[in-house]
Coordinates of C-alpha atoms and ligand atoms in Angstrom, one line a residue:
M1 CA 82.7 135.4 109.9
R2 CA 82.2 135.8 113.6
I3 CA 79.7 133.9 115.5
L4 CA 78.4 134.5 119.1
F5 CA 76.4 131.8 121.1
V6 CA 74.2 133.3 124.0
C7 CA 72.5 131.6 126.9
L8 CA 71.5 132.9 130.4
G9 CA 74.5 132.1 132.5
N10 CA 77.3 131.5 130.0
I11 CA 78.3 128.6 132.2
C12 CA 76.4 125.7 130.6
R13 CA 74.8 125.9 127.1
S14 CA 76.7 128.7 125.3
P15 CA 80.3 127.8 126.3
T16 CA 79.3 124.1 125.3
A17 CA 78.2 125.4 121.9
E18 CA 81.4 127.4 121.5
G19 CA 83.6 124.4 122.4
V20 CA 81.7 121.9 120.3
V21 CA 81.7 124.1 117.1
R22 CA 85.3 125.2 117.6
D23 CA 86.4 121.6 117.8
K24 CA 84.3 120.6 114.7
L25 CA 85.5 123.7 112.7
Q26 CA 89.1 122.6 113.5
R27 CA 88.4 119.1 112.2
A28 CA 86.8 120.5 109.1
G29 CA 89.7 122.8 108.5
L30 CA 87.6 126.0 108.8
A31 CA 88.9 127.2 112.2
H32 CA 90.9 130.0 110.5
R33 CA 88.0 131.5 108.7
I34 CA 85.5 131.8 111.6
S35 CA 85.8 133.3 115.1
L36 CA 83.7 132.3 118.0
D37 CA 82.6 133.4 121.3
S38 CA 79.9 132.9 123.8
A39 CA 78.1 135.2 126.4
G40 CA 75.3 135.3 129.0
T41 CA 72.4 137.7 129.0
G42 CA 72.8 137.5 133.1
D43 CA 76.0 138.7 134.9
W44 CA 76.0 136.3 137.7
H45 CA 79.0 134.1 136.4
V46 CA 81.1 137.0 134.7
G47 CA 84.8 135.7 134.9
K48 CA 83.8 132.2 135.9
A49 CA 84.9 128.9 134.2
P50 CA 82.0 126.8 133.0
D51 CA 79.9 124.8 135.3
M52 CA 81.8 121.8 136.6
R53 CA 78.9 119.5 135.4
T54 CA 79.2 120.9 132.0
R55 CA 82.9 120.7 131.9
L56 CA 82.9 117.1 132.9
A57 CA 80.1 116.0 130.4
A58 CA 82.0 117.9 127.7
Q59 CA 85.4 116.4 128.5
R60 CA 83.8 112.8 128.2
R61 CA 83.2 113.6 124.6
G62 CA 86.6 115.1 124.0
Y63 CA 85.8 118.8 124.5
D64 CA 87.9 121.1 126.6
L65 CA 86.0 123.9 128.0
S66 CA 88.4 124.6 131.0
T67 CA 90.0 127.8 129.5
L68 CA 86.5 129.6 128.7
R69 CA 85.3 132.4 131.1
G70 CA 81.9 133.8 131.5
R71 CA 81.1 137.2 130.1
Q72 CA 77.8 139.2 129.7
V73 CA 76.2 140.2 126.3
E74 CA 76.8 143.8 125.4
V75 CA 75.3 146.3 123.0
A76 CA 78.8 146.4 121.1
D77 CA 78.3 142.6 120.3
F78 CA 75.8 143.5 117.7
E79 CA 78.5 145.2 115.7
R80 CA 81.3 142.8 116.5
F81 CA 79.5 139.4 115.4
D82 CA 77.8 138.6 112.0
L83 CA 75.6 136.0 113.7
I84 CA 74.3 135.7 117.1
L85 CA 72.7 132.3 118.1
A86 CA 70.5 132.1 121.1
M87 CA 69.9 128.8 123.1
D88 CA 66.4 129.6 124.0
L89 CA 63.4 131.9 123.5
S90 CA 63.9 133.9 126.7
N91 CA 67.6 134.4 125.7
L92 CA 66.3 135.6 122.2
Q93 CA 63.8 137.9 123.5
Q94 CA 66.5 139.7 126.0
L95 CA 68.7 140.0 122.9
Q96 CA 66.0 141.5 120.8
A97 CA 65.4 144.0 123.6
L98 CA 69.1 145.0 123.6
R99 CA 69.6 145.0 119.9
P100 CA 70.1 148.5 118.5
G101 CA 68.1 149.5 115.4
T102 CA 71.4 149.7 113.2
A103 CA 72.7 146.3 114.3
K104 CA 74.7 144.5 111.8
A105 CA 74.4 140.9 113.3
E106 CA 71.8 138.5 112.3
L107 CA 70.0 137.1 115.4
D108 CA 68.2 133.7 115.7
L109 CA 67.7 130.5 117.8
F110 CA 70.5 128.2 117.2
L111 CA 68.2 125.2 116.9
R112 CA 65.7 126.9 114.7
R113 CA 68.3 127.3 112.1
Y114 CA 70.3 124.2 112.6
G115 CA 68.4 121.7 115.0
Q116 CA 66.3 118.9 114.0
G117 CA 62.9 119.1 116.1
L118 CA 63.4 121.1 119.2
D119 CA 63.8 124.9 118.8
E120 CA 65.2 125.4 122.2
V121 CA 68.2 124.0 124.2
P122 CA 66.6 123.2 127.6
D123 CA 68.4 124.9 130.7
P124 CA 70.3 122.1 132.5
Y125 CA 71.3 124.2 135.4
Y126 CA 68.7 123.0 137.9
G127 CA 68.3 119.5 136.6
G128 CA 70.2 116.2 136.7
E129 CA 73.1 114.6 134.7
D130 CA 70.7 113.7 131.8
G131 CA 70.1 117.3 130.9
F132 CA 73.9 118.0 130.3
E133 CA 74.0 114.9 128.1
Q134 CA 70.9 116.3 126.1
V135 CA 72.4 119.7 125.8
L136 CA 75.6 117.9 124.1
D137 CA 73.4 115.8 121.9
L138 CA 71.4 118.9 120.6
L139 CA 74.5 121.1 120.2
E140 CA 76.7 118.4 118.3
S141 CA 73.9 117.8 115.9
A142 CA 73.3 121.6 115.3
A143 CA 77.0 122.2 115.1
D144 CA 77.3 119.7 112.3
A145 CA 74.4 121.4 110.3
L146 CA 76.0 124.8 110.9
I147 CA 79.3 123.7 109.6
D148 CA 77.8 122.0 106.6
E149 CA 76.3 125.5 105.7
L150 CA 79.5 127.2 106.4
R151 CA 81.4 124.9 104.1
G152 CA 79.3 126.5 101.2
R153 CA 79.9 130.0 102.4
V154 CA 83.3 130.7 103.7
Ligands
LIG1 P1 73.2 128.5 131.1 O1 72.7 127.8 132.4 O2 72.3 129.6 130.8 O3 73.2 127.2 130.0 O4 74.7 128.9 131.3 C1 72.5 128.5 133.5 C2 73.6 128.8 134.5 C3 73.4 129.6 135.6 C4 72.0 130.0 135.9 C5 71.0 129.7 135.1 C6 71.2 129.0 133.9 N1 71.8 130.8 137.1 O5 70.4 130.9 137.4 O6 72.7 131.0 137.8

């Protein structure tokens, strides 16, 4: 099974989702069954490491995002992945516009499927430190729910 996480810049939310889910999959012994990636709808940060604030906040909780690099979503992703999980409604709308009619991948909001309350992961880029902690809180909880579901499926 292949899962792609998508946000706007691919330097804050989606690399955090990728890193958190990968860490939890490893702990659950499921890492060999599922491949993960992340991408942005925008192209400003292609080739860049995640935002320093994102990396530091993740590192404080034990997640290493330093080897990840930004890339932009492409039409081929709809064939490469089984499930594409967007961070907010704007990301989802961009993906829906890009999605070919024959696309294999299922497309949804990460938190609509696996969150508890909020449907969107708020964009932390222009805000303060709290935003990065909130992103981690939301993504850790959704990652746990995703992995619970995968345990029954893979
Ligand atoms: P992300 O956050 O979508 O969670 O990676 C952002 C990163 C960069 C920008 C916006 C959001 N930006 O405008 O450059």
